[in-house]
Every structure is written in C-alpha cells, then in structure tokens.
CHARMM-style PDB file with segment names, atoms N, HN, CA, C and O in Angstrom:
ATOM      1  N   MET     1      -2.148  -7.063  -6.523  1.00  0.00      PROA
ATOM      2  CA  MET     1      -1.543  -7.326  -5.366  1.00  0.00      PROA
ATOM      3  C   MET     1      -0.830  -8.439  -5.014  1.00  0.00      PROA
ATOM      4  O   MET     1      -1.691  -9.187  -4.549  1.00  0.00      PROA
ATOM      5  N   ASP     2       0.187  -8.978  -4.957  1.00  0.00      PROA
ATOM      6  HN  ASP     2       0.886  -8.371  -5.334  1.00  0.00      PROA
ATOM      7  CA  ASP     2       0.196 -10.306  -4.374  1.00  0.00      PROA
ATOM      8  C   ASP     2       0.968 -10.544  -3.041  1.00  0.00      PROA
ATOM      9  O   ASP     2       1.517  -9.573  -2.520  1.00  0.00      PROA
ATOM     10  N   THR     3       1.045 -11.730  -2.474  1.00  0.00      PROA
ATOM     11  HN  THR     3       0.599 -12.518  -2.897  1.00  0.00      PROA
ATOM     12  CA  THR     3       1.546 -11.728  -1.079  1.00  0.00      PROA
ATOM     13  C   THR     3       2.853 -11.042  -0.838  1.00  0.00      PROA
ATOM     14  O   THR     3       3.046 -10.426   0.210  1.00  0.00      PROA
ATOM     15  N   LYS     4       3.898 -11.144  -1.926  1.00  0.00      PROA
ATOM     16  HN  LYS     4       3.741 -11.645  -2.777  1.00  0.00      PROA
ATOM     17  CA  LYS     4       5.138 -10.335  -1.474  1.00  0.00      PROA
ATOM     18  C   LYS     4       4.817  -9.079  -1.317  1.00  0.00      PROA
ATOM     19  O   LYS     4       5.263  -8.554  -0.297  1.00  0.00      PROA
ATOM     20  N   ASP     5       3.978  -8.229  -2.237  1.00  0.00      PROA
ATOM     21  HN  ASP     5       3.616  -8.656  -3.066  1.00  0.00      PROA
ATOM     22  CA  ASP     5       3.713  -6.891  -1.743  1.00  0.00      PROA
ATOM     23  C   ASP     5       3.307  -6.618  -0.560  1.00  0.00      PROA
ATOM     24  O   ASP     5       3.717  -5.663   0.101  1.00  0.00      PROA
ATOM     25  N   LYS     6       2.372  -7.528  -0.154  1.00  0.00      PROA
ATOM     26  HN  LYS     6       2.038  -8.303  -0.690  1.00  0.00      PROA
ATOM     27  CA  LYS     6       1.880  -7.087   1.097  1.00  0.00      PROA
ATOM     28  C   LYS     6       2.746  -7.513   2.282  1.00  0.00      PROA
ATOM     29  O   LYS     6       2.673  -7.049   3.419  1.00  0.00      PROA
ATOM     30  N   ALA     7       3.621  -8.517   1.826  1.00  0.00      PROA
ATOM     31  HN  ALA     7       3.681  -8.894   0.901  1.00  0.00      PROA
ATOM     32  CA  ALA     7       4.683  -8.615   3.109  1.00  0.00      PROA
ATOM     33  C   ALA     7       5.572  -7.689   3.097  1.00  0.00      PROA
ATOM     34  O   ALA     7       6.072  -7.491   4.205  1.00  0.00      PROA
ATOM     35  N   ILE     8       6.154  -6.724   1.838  1.00  0.00      PROA
ATOM     36  HN  ILE     8       5.748  -6.885   0.939  1.00  0.00      PROA
ATOM     37  CA  ILE     8       6.776  -5.771   2.005  1.00  0.00      PROA
ATOM     38  C   ILE     8       6.390  -4.596   2.561  1.00  0.00      PROA
ATOM     39  O   ILE     8       7.162  -3.805   3.102  1.00  0.00      PROA
ATOM     40  N   ILE     9       4.899  -4.420   2.413  1.00  0.00      PROA
ATOM     41  HN  ILE     9       4.272  -5.063   1.973  1.00  0.00      PROA
ATOM     42  CA  ILE     9       4.172  -3.113   3.080  1.00  0.00      PROA
ATOM     43  C   ILE     9       4.512  -3.403   4.655  1.00  0.00      PROA
ATOM     44  O   ILE     9       5.298  -2.709   5.299  1.00  0.00      PROA
ATOM     45  N   TRP    10       3.792  -4.551   5.189  1.00  0.00      PROA
ATOM     46  HN  TRP    10       3.154  -5.115   4.666  1.00  0.00      PROA
ATOM     47  CA  TRP    10       4.174  -4.946   6.433  1.00  0.00      PROA
ATOM     48  C   TRP    10       5.463  -4.913   7.177  1.00  0.00      PROA
ATOM     49  O   TRP    10       5.608  -4.589   8.356  1.00  0.00      PROA
ATOM     50  N   VAL    11       6.391  -5.294   6.325  1.00  0.00      PROA
ATOM     51  HN  VAL    11       6.273  -5.557   5.367  1.00  0.00      PROA
ATOM     52  CA  VAL    11       8.111  -5.153   6.936  1.00  0.00      PROA
ATOM     53  C   VAL    11       8.285  -3.634   7.038  1.00  0.00      PROA
ATOM     54  O   VAL    11       8.773  -3.111   8.041  1.00  0.00      PROA
ATOM     55  N   LEU    12       7.838  -2.888   5.884  1.00  0.00      PROA
ATOM     56  HN  LEU    12       7.442  -3.313   5.070  1.00  0.00      PROA
ATOM     57  CA  LEU    12       8.036  -1.461   6.103  1.00  0.00      PROA
ATOM     58  C   LEU    12       7.503  -0.665   7.338  1.00  0.00      PROA
ATOM     59  O   LEU    12       8.144   0.181   7.962  1.00  0.00      PROA
ATOM     60  N   TYR    13       6.324  -1.045   7.569  1.00  0.00      PROA
ATOM     61  HN  TYR    13       5.803  -1.732   7.063  1.00  0.00      PROA
ATOM     62  CA  TYR    13       5.519  -0.859   8.773  1.00  0.00      PROA
ATOM     63  C   TYR    13       6.288  -1.231  10.010  1.00  0.00      PROA
ATOM     64  O   TYR    13       6.636  -0.306  10.743  1.00  0.00      PROA
ATOM     65  N   LEU    14       6.549  -2.264  10.283  1.00  0.00      PROA
ATOM     66  HN  LEU    14       6.267  -3.016   9.687  1.00  0.00      PROA
ATOM     67  CA  LEU    14       7.333  -2.752  10.942  1.00  0.00      PROA
ATOM     68  C   LEU    14       8.534  -1.750  11.585  1.00  0.00      PROA
ATOM     69  O   LEU    14       8.564  -1.228  12.699  1.00  0.00      PROA
ATOM     70  N   ILE    15       9.533  -1.670  10.457  1.00  0.00      PROA
ATOM     71  HN  ILE    15       9.509  -2.095   9.552  1.00  0.00      PROA
ATOM     72  CA  ILE    15      10.428  -0.838  10.504  1.00  0.00      PROA
ATOM     73  C   ILE    15      10.379   0.365  10.971  1.00  0.00      PROA
ATOM     74  O   ILE    15      11.239   0.811  11.730  1.00  0.00      PROA
ATOM     75  N   VAL    16       9.360   1.024  10.563  1.00  0.00      PROA
ATOM     76  HN  VAL    16       8.662   0.662   9.946  1.00  0.00      PROA
ATOM     77  CA  VAL    16       9.040   2.520  10.802  1.00  0.00      PROA
ATOM     78  C   VAL    16       8.456   2.651  12.237  1.00  0.00      PROA
ATOM     79  O   VAL    16       8.499   3.679  12.914  1.00  0.00      PROA
ATOM     80  N   ALA    17       8.021   1.715  12.527  1.00  0.00      PROA
ATOM     81  HN  ALA    17       7.987   0.881  11.977  1.00  0.00      PROA
ATOM     82  CA  ALA    17       7.165   1.510  13.792  1.00  0.00      PROA
ATOM     83  C   ALA    17       8.590   1.252  14.979  1.00  0.00      PROA
ATOM     84  O   ALA    17       8.707   1.800  16.076  1.00  0.00      PROA
ATOM     85  N   MET    18       9.348   0.470  14.477  1.00  0.00      PROA
ATOM     86  HN  MET    18       9.254   0.025  13.586  1.00  0.00      PROA
ATOM     87  CA  MET    18      10.485   0.488  15.539  1.00  0.00      PROA
ATOM     88  C   MET    18      11.434   1.605  15.589  1.00  0.00      PROA
ATOM     89  O   MET    18      11.888   1.928  16.686  1.00  0.00      PROA
ATOM     90  N   ILE    19      11.791   2.242  14.513  1.00  0.00      PROA
ATOM     91  HN  ILE    19      11.422   1.979  13.621  1.00  0.00      PROA
ATOM     92  CA  ILE    19      12.449   3.446  14.288  1.00  0.00      PROA
ATOM     93  C   ILE    19      11.804   4.483  15.200  1.00  0.00      PROA
ATOM     94  O   ILE    19      12.523   5.063  16.015  1.00  0.00      PROA
ATOM     95  N   ILE    20      10.450   4.772  15.123  1.00  0.00      PROA
ATOM     96  HN  ILE    20       9.867   4.301  14.461  1.00  0.00      PROA
ATOM     97  CA  ILE    20       9.835   5.911  15.803  1.00  0.00      PROA
ATOM     98  C   ILE    20       9.594   5.502  17.460  1.00  0.00      PROA
ATOM     99  O   ILE    20       9.200   6.312  18.299  1.00  0.00      PROA
ATOM    100  N   HSD    21       9.909   4.109  17.727  1.00  0.00      PROA
ATOM    101  HN  HSD    21      10.229   3.451  17.046  1.00  0.00      PROA
ATOM    102  CA  HSD    21       9.518   3.615  19.084  1.00  0.00      PROA
ATOM    103  C   HSD    21       8.093   3.819  19.418  1.00  0.00      PROA
ATOM    104  O   HSD    21       7.789   4.512  20.389  1.00  0.00      PROA
ATOM    105  N   LEU    22       7.239   3.279  18.703  1.00  0.00      PROA
ATOM    106  HN  LEU    22       7.486   2.716  17.914  1.00  0.00      PROA
ATOM    107  CA  LEU    22       5.786   3.147  18.975  1.00  0.00      PROA
ATOM    108  C   LEU    22       5.396   2.384  20.327  1.00  0.00      PROA
ATOM    109  O   LEU    22       6.003   1.346  20.588  1.00  0.00      PROA
ATOM    110  N   ASN    23       4.504   2.810  21.111  1.00  0.00      PROA
ATOM    111  HN  ASN    23       4.011   3.654  20.899  1.00  0.00      PROA
ATOM    112  CA  ASN    23       4.248   1.917  22.247  1.00  0.00      PROA
ATOM    113  C   ASN    23       3.091   0.738  21.646  1.00  0.00      PROA
ATOM    114  O   ASN    23       2.903   0.790  20.431  1.00  0.00      PROA
ATOM    115  N   LEU    24       2.336  -0.280  22.402  1.00  0.00      PROA
ATOM    116  HN  LEU    24       2.488  -0.323  23.390  1.00  0.00      PROA
ATOM    117  CA  LEU    24       1.646  -1.274  21.710  1.00  0.00      PROA
ATOM    118  C   LEU    24       0.415  -0.704  21.512  1.00  0.00      PROA
ATOM    119  O   LEU    24      -0.161  -1.254  20.573  1.00  0.00      PROA
ATOM    120  N   TYR    25      -0.138   0.064  21.954  1.00  0.00      PROA
ATOM    121  HN  TYR    25       0.330   0.510  22.717  1.00  0.00      PROA
ATOM    122  CA  TYR    25      -1.208   0.805  21.430  1.00  0.00      PROA
ATOM    123  C   TYR    25      -1.188   1.375  20.164  1.00  0.00      PROA
ATOM    124  O   TYR    25      -2.116   1.249  19.365  1.00  0.00      PROA
ATOM    125  N   ALA    26      -0.018   2.089  19.915  1.00  0.00      PROA
ATOM    126  HN  ALA    26       0.737   2.192  20.563  1.00  0.00      PROA
ATOM    127  CA  ALA    26       0.068   2.574  18.417  1.00  0.00      PROA
ATOM    128  C   ALA    26       0.595   1.557  17.516  1.00  0.00      PROA
ATOM    129  O   ALA    26       0.528   1.740  16.301  1.00  0.00      PROA
ATOM    130  N   VAL    27       1.066   0.599  17.958  1.00  0.00      PROA
ATOM    131  HN  VAL    27       1.120   0.450  18.946  1.00  0.00      PROA
ATOM    132  CA  VAL    27       1.693  -0.433  16.882  1.00  0.00      PROA
ATOM    133  C   VAL    27       0.237  -1.232  16.520  1.00  0.00      PROA
ATOM    134  O   VAL    27       0.069  -1.585  15.352  1.00  0.00      PROA
ATOM    135  N   ILE    28      -0.679  -1.478  17.402  1.00  0.00      PROA
ATOM    136  HN  ILE    28      -0.542  -1.192  18.351  1.00  0.00      PROA
ATOM    137  CA  ILE    28      -1.819  -2.109  17.312  1.00  0.00      PROA
ATOM    138  C   ILE    28      -2.673  -1.268  16.201  1.00  0.00      PROA
ATOM    139  O   ILE    28      -3.027  -1.683  15.097  1.00  0.00      PROA
ATOM    140  N   THR    29      -2.891  -0.110  16.713  1.00  0.00      PROA
ATOM    141  HN  THR    29      -2.604   0.228  17.609  1.00  0.00      PROA
ATOM    142  CA  THR    29      -3.631   0.634  15.880  1.00  0.00      PROA
ATOM    143  C   THR    29      -3.146   0.755  14.447  1.00  0.00      PROA
ATOM    144  O   THR    29      -3.898   0.604  13.485  1.00  0.00      PROA
ATOM    145  N   GLY    30      -1.854   1.035  14.351  1.00  0.00      PROA
ATOM    146  HN  GLY    30      -1.242   1.157  15.133  1.00  0.00      PROA
ATOM    147  CA  GLY    30      -1.062   1.247  13.061  1.00  0.00      PROA
ATOM    148  C   GLY    30      -1.476  -0.024  12.105  1.00  0.00      PROA
ATOM    149  O   GLY    30      -1.794   0.088  10.921  1.00  0.00      PROA
ATOM    150  N   ALA    31      -1.416  -1.190  12.804  1.00  0.00      PROA
ATOM    151  HN  ALA    31      -1.158  -1.281  13.766  1.00  0.00      PROA
ATOM    152  CA  ALA    31      -1.307  -2.684  12.120  1.00  0.00      PROA
ATOM    153  C   ALA    31      -2.865  -2.575  11.624  1.00  0.00      PROA
ATOM    154  O   ALA    31      -3.094  -2.915  10.463  1.00  0.00      PROA
ATOM    155  N   ILE    32      -3.851  -2.159  12.372  1.00  0.00      PROA
ATOM    156  HN  ILE    32      -3.664  -1.882  13.314  1.00  0.00      PROA
ATOM    157  CA  ILE    32      -5.335  -2.279  11.914  1.00  0.00      PROA
ATOM    158  C   ILE    32      -5.433  -1.185  10.778  1.00  0.00      PROA
ATOM    159  O   ILE    32      -6.066  -1.476   9.763  1.00  0.00      PROA
ATOM    160  N   ILE    33      -4.952  -0.177  10.872  1.00  0.00      PROA
ATOM    161  HN  ILE    33      -4.438   0.058  11.696  1.00  0.00      PROA
ATOM    162  CA  ILE    33      -5.137   0.860   9.711  1.00  0.00      PROA
ATOM    163  C   ILE    33      -4.218   0.276   8.398  1.00  0.00      PROA
ATOM    164  O   ILE    33      -4.661   0.339   7.251  1.00  0.00      PROA
ATOM    165  N   ILE    34      -3.178  -0.174   8.643  1.00  0.00      PROA
ATOM    166  HN  ILE    34      -2.818  -0.225   9.574  1.00  0.00      PROA
ATOM    167  CA  ILE    34      -2.368  -0.931   7.336  1.00  0.00      PROA
ATOM    168  C   ILE    34      -3.050  -1.891   6.803  1.00  0.00      PROA
ATOM    169  O   ILE    34      -3.063  -2.003   5.578  1.00  0.00      PROA
ATOM    170  N   GLY    35      -3.840  -2.888   7.724  1.00  0.00      PROA
ATOM    171  HN  GLY    35      -3.830  -2.797   8.720  1.00  0.00      PROA
ATOM    172  CA  GLY    35      -4.623  -3.980   7.428  1.00  0.00      PROA
ATOM    173  C   GLY    35      -5.608  -3.607   6.418  1.00  0.00      PROA
ATOM    174  O   GLY    35      -5.797  -4.271   5.399  1.00  0.00      PROA
ATOM    175  N   ILE    36      -6.293  -2.431   6.742  1.00  0.00      PROA
ATOM    176  HN  ILE    36      -6.140  -1.892   7.570  1.00  0.00      PROA
ATOM    177  CA  ILE    36      -7.722  -1.965   5.928  1.00  0.00      PROA
ATOM    178  C   ILE    36      -7.074  -1.236   4.804  1.00  0.00      PROA
ATOM    179  O   ILE    36      -7.670  -1.345   3.733  1.00  0.00      PROA
ATOM    180  N   ALA    37      -6.048  -0.558   4.803  1.00  0.00      PROA
ATOM    181  HN  ALA    37      -5.564  -0.469   5.673  1.00  0.00      PROA
ATOM    182  CA  ALA    37      -5.636  -0.161   3.824  1.00  0.00      PROA
ATOM    183  C   ALA    37      -4.859  -1.062   2.857  1.00  0.00      PROA
ATOM    184  O   ALA    37      -4.735  -0.649   1.704  1.00  0.00      PROA
ATOM    185  N   ILE    38      -4.346  -2.188   3.173  1.00  0.00      PROA
ATOM    186  HN  ILE    38      -4.446  -2.523   4.110  1.00  0.00      PROA
ATOM    187  CA  ILE    38      -3.788  -3.486   2.289  1.00  0.00      PROA
ATOM    188  C   ILE    38      -5.374  -3.991   1.615  1.00  0.00      PROA
ATOM    189  O   ILE    38      -5.474  -4.309   0.430  1.00  0.00      PROA
ATOM    190  N   LYS    39      -6.272  -3.998   2.344  1.00  0.00      PROA
ATOM    191  HN  LYS    39      -6.190  -3.739   3.306  1.00  0.00      PROA
ATOM    192  CA  LYS    39      -7.643  -4.740   1.833  1.00  0.00      PROA
ATOM    193  C   LYS    39      -8.105  -3.631   0.752  1.00  0.00      PROA
ATOM    194  O   LYS    39      -8.254  -4.074  -0.387  1.00  0.00      PROA
ATOM    195  N   ILE    40      -8.337  -2.338   0.931  1.00  0.00      PROA
ATOM    196  HN  ILE    40      -8.216  -1.978   1.856  1.00  0.00      PROA
ATOM    197  CA  ILE    40      -9.013  -1.548  -0.083  1.00  0.00      PROA
ATOM    198  C   ILE    40      -8.083  -1.437  -1.015  1.00  0.00      PROA
ATOM    199  O   ILE    40      -8.627  -1.286  -2.109  1.00  0.00      PROA
ATOM    200  N   ILE    41      -6.603  -1.442  -1.106  1.00  0.00      PROA
ATOM    201  HN  ILE    41      -6.160  -1.564  -0.217  1.00  0.00      PROA
ATOM    202  CA  ILE    41      -5.656  -1.346  -2.339  1.00  0.00      PROA
ATOM    203  C   ILE    41      -5.851  -2.584  -2.988  1.00  0.00      PROA
ATOM    204  O   ILE    41      -5.937  -2.590  -4.216  1.00  0.00      PROA
ATOM    205  N   ASP    42      -5.935  -3.659  -2.328  1.00  0.00      PROA
ATOM    206  HN  ASP    42      -5.865  -3.654  -1.330  1.00  0.00      PROA
ATOM    207  CA  ASP    42      -5.972  -5.033  -3.095  1.00  0.00      PROA
ATOM    208  C   ASP    42      -7.360  -5.296  -3.763  1.00  0.00      PROA
ATOM    209  O   ASP    42      -7.459  -6.034  -4.743  1.00  0.00      PROA
ATOM    210  N   ALA    43      -8.518  -4.609  -3.147  1.00  0.00      PROA
ATOM    211  HN  ALA    43      -8.438  -4.009  -2.351  1.00  0.00      PROA
ATOM    212  CA  ALA    43      -9.756  -4.726  -3.954  1.00  0.00      PROA
ATOM    213  C   ALA    43      -9.894  -3.764  -5.324  1.00  0.00      PROA
ATOM    214  O   ALA    43     -10.460  -4.106  -6.362  1.00  0.00      PROA
ATOM    215  N   ASN    44      -9.301  -2.600  -5.093  1.00  0.00      PROA
ATOM    216  HN  ASN    44      -8.841  -2.322  -4.250  1.00  0.00      PROA
ATOM    217  CA  ASN    44      -9.377  -1.840  -6.128  1.00  0.00      PROA
ATOM    218  C   ASN    44      -8.039  -1.711  -7.024  1.00  0.00      PROA
ATOM    219  O   ASN    44      -7.951  -0.794  -7.841  1.00  0.00      PROA
ATOM    220  N   PHE    45      -6.998  -2.651  -6.850  1.00  0.00      PROA
ATOM    221  HN  PHE    45      -7.069  -3.396  -6.186  1.00  0.00      PROA
ATOM    222  CA  PHE    45      -5.969  -2.824  -7.566  1.00  0.00      PROA
ATOM    223  C   PHE    45      -5.777  -2.179  -9.102  1.00  0.00      PROA
ATOM    224  O   PHE    45      -4.934  -1.380  -9.511  1.00  0.00      PROA
ATOM    225  N   ALA    46      -6.968  -2.885  -9.842  1.00  0.00      PROA
ATOM    226  HN  ALA    46      -7.653  -3.534  -9.510  1.00  0.00      PROA
ATOM    227  CA  ALA    46      -6.852  -2.987 -11.323  1.00  0.00      PROA
ATOM    228  C   ALA    46      -7.385  -1.694 -11.580  1.00  0.00      PROA
ATOM    229  O   ALA    46      -6.908  -1.114 -12.555  1.00  0.00      PROA
ATOM    230  N   ASN    47      -8.519  -0.945 -10.738  1.00  0.00      PROA
ATOM    231  HN  ASN    47      -8.906  -1.416  -9.945  1.00  0.00      PROA
ATOM    232  CA  ASN    47      -8.721   0.253 -11.013  1.00  0.00      PROA
ATOM    233  C   ASN    47      -7.764   1.531 -10.876  1.00  0.00      PROA
ATOM    234  O   ASN    47      -7.735   2.557 -11.555  1.00  0.00      PROA
ATOM    235  N   ILE    48      -6.969   1.124  -9.747  1.00  0.00      PROA
ATOM    236  HN  ILE    48      -6.993   0.290  -9.196  1.00  0.00      PROA
ATOM    237  CA  ILE    48      -5.598   2.163  -9.462  1.00  0.00      PROA
ATOM    238  C   ILE    48      -4.611   2.056 -10.712  1.00  0.00      PROA
ATOM    239  O   ILE    48      -4.040   3.058 -11.142  1.00  0.00      PROA
ATOM    240  N   ILE    49      -4.450   0.869 -11.238  1.00  0.00      PROA
ATOM    241  HN  ILE    49      -4.914   0.055 -10.889  1.00  0.00      PROA
ATOM    242  CA  ILE    49      -3.248   0.784 -12.346  1.00  0.00      PROA
ATOM    243  C   ILE    49      -4.121   1.390 -13.507  1.00  0.00      PROA
ATOM    244  O   ILE    49      -3.466   2.128 -14.243  1.00  0.00      PROA
ATOM    245  N   TYR    50      -5.050   1.291 -13.742  1.00  0.00      PROA
ATOM    246  HN  TYR    50      -5.582   0.691 -13.145  1.00  0.00      PROA
ATOM    247  CA  TYR    50      -5.881   2.026 -14.822  1.00  0.00      PROA
ATOM    248  C   TYR    50      -5.625   3.248 -15.076  1.00  0.00      PROA
ATOM    249  O   TYR    50      -5.144   3.717 -16.108  1.00  0.00      PROA
ATOM    250  N   TRP    51      -6.164   4.129 -13.494  1.00  0.00      PROA
ATOM    251  HN  TRP    51      -6.555   3.749 -12.656  1.00  0.00      PROA
ATOM    252  CA  TRP    51      -6.105   5.176 -13.457  1.00  0.00      PROA
ATOM    253  C   TRP    51      -4.537   5.801 -13.570  1.00  0.00      PROA
ATOM    254  O   TRP    51      -4.330   6.867 -14.148  1.00  0.00      PROA
ATOM    255  N   LEU    52      -3.547   5.068 -12.997  1.00  0.00      PROA
ATOM    256  HN  LEU    52      -3.715   4.201 -12.527  1.00  0.00      PROA
ATOM    257  CA  LEU    52      -2.376   5.525 -13.228  1.00  0.00      PROA
ATOM    258  C   LEU    52      -1.894   5.716 -14.460  1.00  0.00      PROA
ATOM    259  O   LEU    52      -1.187   6.683 -14.743  1.00  0.00      PROA
ATOM    260  N   GLN    53      -2.254   4.764 -15.327  1.00  0.00      PROA
ATOM    261  HN  GLN    53      -2.828   3.979 -15.097  1.00  0.00      PROA
ATOM    262  CA  GLN    53      -1.864   4.419 -17.020  1.00  0.00      PROA
ATOM    263  C   GLN    53      -2.496   5.757 -17.858  1.00  0.00      PROA
ATOM    264  O   GLN    53      -1.875   6.389 -18.712  1.00  0.00      PROA
ATOM    265  N   GLU    54      -3.807   6.017 -17.427  1.00  0.00      PROA
ATOM    266  HN  GLU    54      -4.311   5.503 -16.733  1.00  0.00      PROA
ATOM    267  CA  GLU    54      -4.531   7.010 -17.988  1.00  0.00      PROA
ATOM    268  C   GLU    54      -3.964   8.480 -17.655  1.00  0.00      PROA
ATOM    269  O   GLU    54      -3.843   9.373 -18.494  1.00  0.00      PROA
ATOM    270  N   ARG    55      -3.591   8.594 -16.092  1.00  0.00      PROA
ATOM    271  HN  ARG    55      -3.689   7.869 -15.411  1.00  0.00      PROA
ATOM    272  CA  ARG    55      -3.144   9.818 -15.584  1.00  0.00      PROA
ATOM    273  C   ARG    55      -1.677  10.173 -16.385  1.00  0.00      PROA
ATOM    274  O   ARG    55      -1.354  11.234 -16.918  1.00  0.00      PROA
ATOM    275  N   PHE    56      -1.049   9.132 -16.297  1.00  0.00      PROA
ATOM    276  HN  PHE    56      -1.311   8.269 -15.865  1.00  0.00      PROA
ATOM    277  CA  PHE    56       0.372   9.680 -16.697  1.00  0.00      PROA
ATOM    278  C   PHE    56       0.830   9.098 -18.307  1.00  0.00      PROA
ATOM    279  O   PHE    56       2.003   9.043 -18.678  1.00  0.00      PROA
ATOM    280  N   ASN    57      -0.125   8.767 -18.987  1.00  0.00      PROA
ATOM    281  HN  ASN    57      -1.077   8.811 -18.686  1.00  0.00      PROA
ATOM    282  CA  ASN    57      -0.547   8.394 -20.499  1.00  0.00      PROA
ATOM    283  C   ASN    57       0.875   7.288 -20.638  1.00  0.00      PROA
ATOM    284  O   ASN    57       1.790   7.432 -21.448  1.00  0.00      PROA
ATOM    285  N   ILE    58       0.749   6.198 -19.625  1.00  0.00      PROA
ATOM    286  HN  ILE    58       0.005   6.081 -18.967  1.00  0.00      PROA
ATOM    287  CA  ILE    58       1.417   4.981 -20.000  1.00  0.00      PROA
ATOM    288  C   ILE    58       0.788   4.221 -21.151  1.00  0.00      PROA
ATOM    289  O   ILE    58      -0.411   4.241 -21.428  1.00  0.00      PROA
ATOM    290  N   ASN    59       1.743   3.542 -21.797  1.00  0.00      PROA
ATOM    291  HN  ASN    59       2.717   3.526 -21.573  1.00  0.00      PROA
ATOM    292  CA  ASN    59       1.355   2.576 -22.991  1.00  0.00      PROA
ATOM    293  C   ASN    59       0.408   3.162 -24.326  1.00  0.00      PROA
ATOM    294  O   ASN    59      -0.298   2.579 -25.149  1.00  0.00      PROA
ATOM    295  N   SER    60       0.785   4.714 -24.093  1.00  0.00      PROA
ATOM    296  HN  SER    60       1.358   5.188 -23.424  1.00  0.00      PROA
ATOM    297  CA  SER    60       0.017   5.365 -25.225  1.00  0.00      PROA
ATOM    298  C   SER    60       1.084   5.641 -26.574  1.00  0.00      PROA
ATOM    299  O   SER    60       2.260   5.975 -26.435  1.00  0.00      PROA
ATOM    300  N   ARG    61       0.535   5.466 -27.636  1.00  0.00      PROA
ATOM    301  HN  ARG    61      -0.420   5.195 -27.749  1.00  0.00      PROA
ATOM    302  CA  ARG    61       1.418   5.764 -28.633  1.00  0.00      PROA
ATOM    303  C   ARG    61       1.329   7.366 -29.276  1.00  0.00      PROA
ATOM    304  O   ARG    61       0.357   7.800 -29.895  1.00  0.00      PROA
ATOM    305  N   GLN    62       2.340   7.979 -29.032  1.00  0.00      PROA
ATOM    306  HN  GLN    62       3.129   7.627 -28.529  1.00  0.00      PROA
ATOM    307  CA  GLN    62       2.231   9.469 -29.487  1.00  0.00      PROA
ATOM    308  C   GLN    62       3.095   9.739 -30.597  1.00  0.00      PROA
ATOM    309  OT1 GLN    62       3.137  10.868 -31.087  1.00  0.00      PROA
TER     310      GLN     62
END
C-alpha cells in the first residue's frame, strides 16, 4: 500500500464526512479510526493479498 492509496482513502473519507455533514468530534473520531485502519492494513498488506489470491484462486492454472 503506497502513499497514493492512502491519500485516496483519506480523500474518500473527507468526501463522505462532508456529504453526511459530520460535526467536529465525529470527523476527529473518524480520522482516528481511519488512521488506525490504514496502519493495520499497511502492516498486513502482503497477507491480505495472499489471502485474496488463495480465496479466489487468482494466478492458478486450471
């Protein structure tokens, strides 16, 4: 997961926050949750890709 992917996630979060009209506390809480989620996904990105390949039989010869 590179910086561009993280930026896309943050922009999508801000767009959703503006559409829903979240107050300041909700925006801050959501930003903390999104930040933690990005760190978890970034730390386990290789495992997530491996699981998706195994789950959907990507790159397998049949």
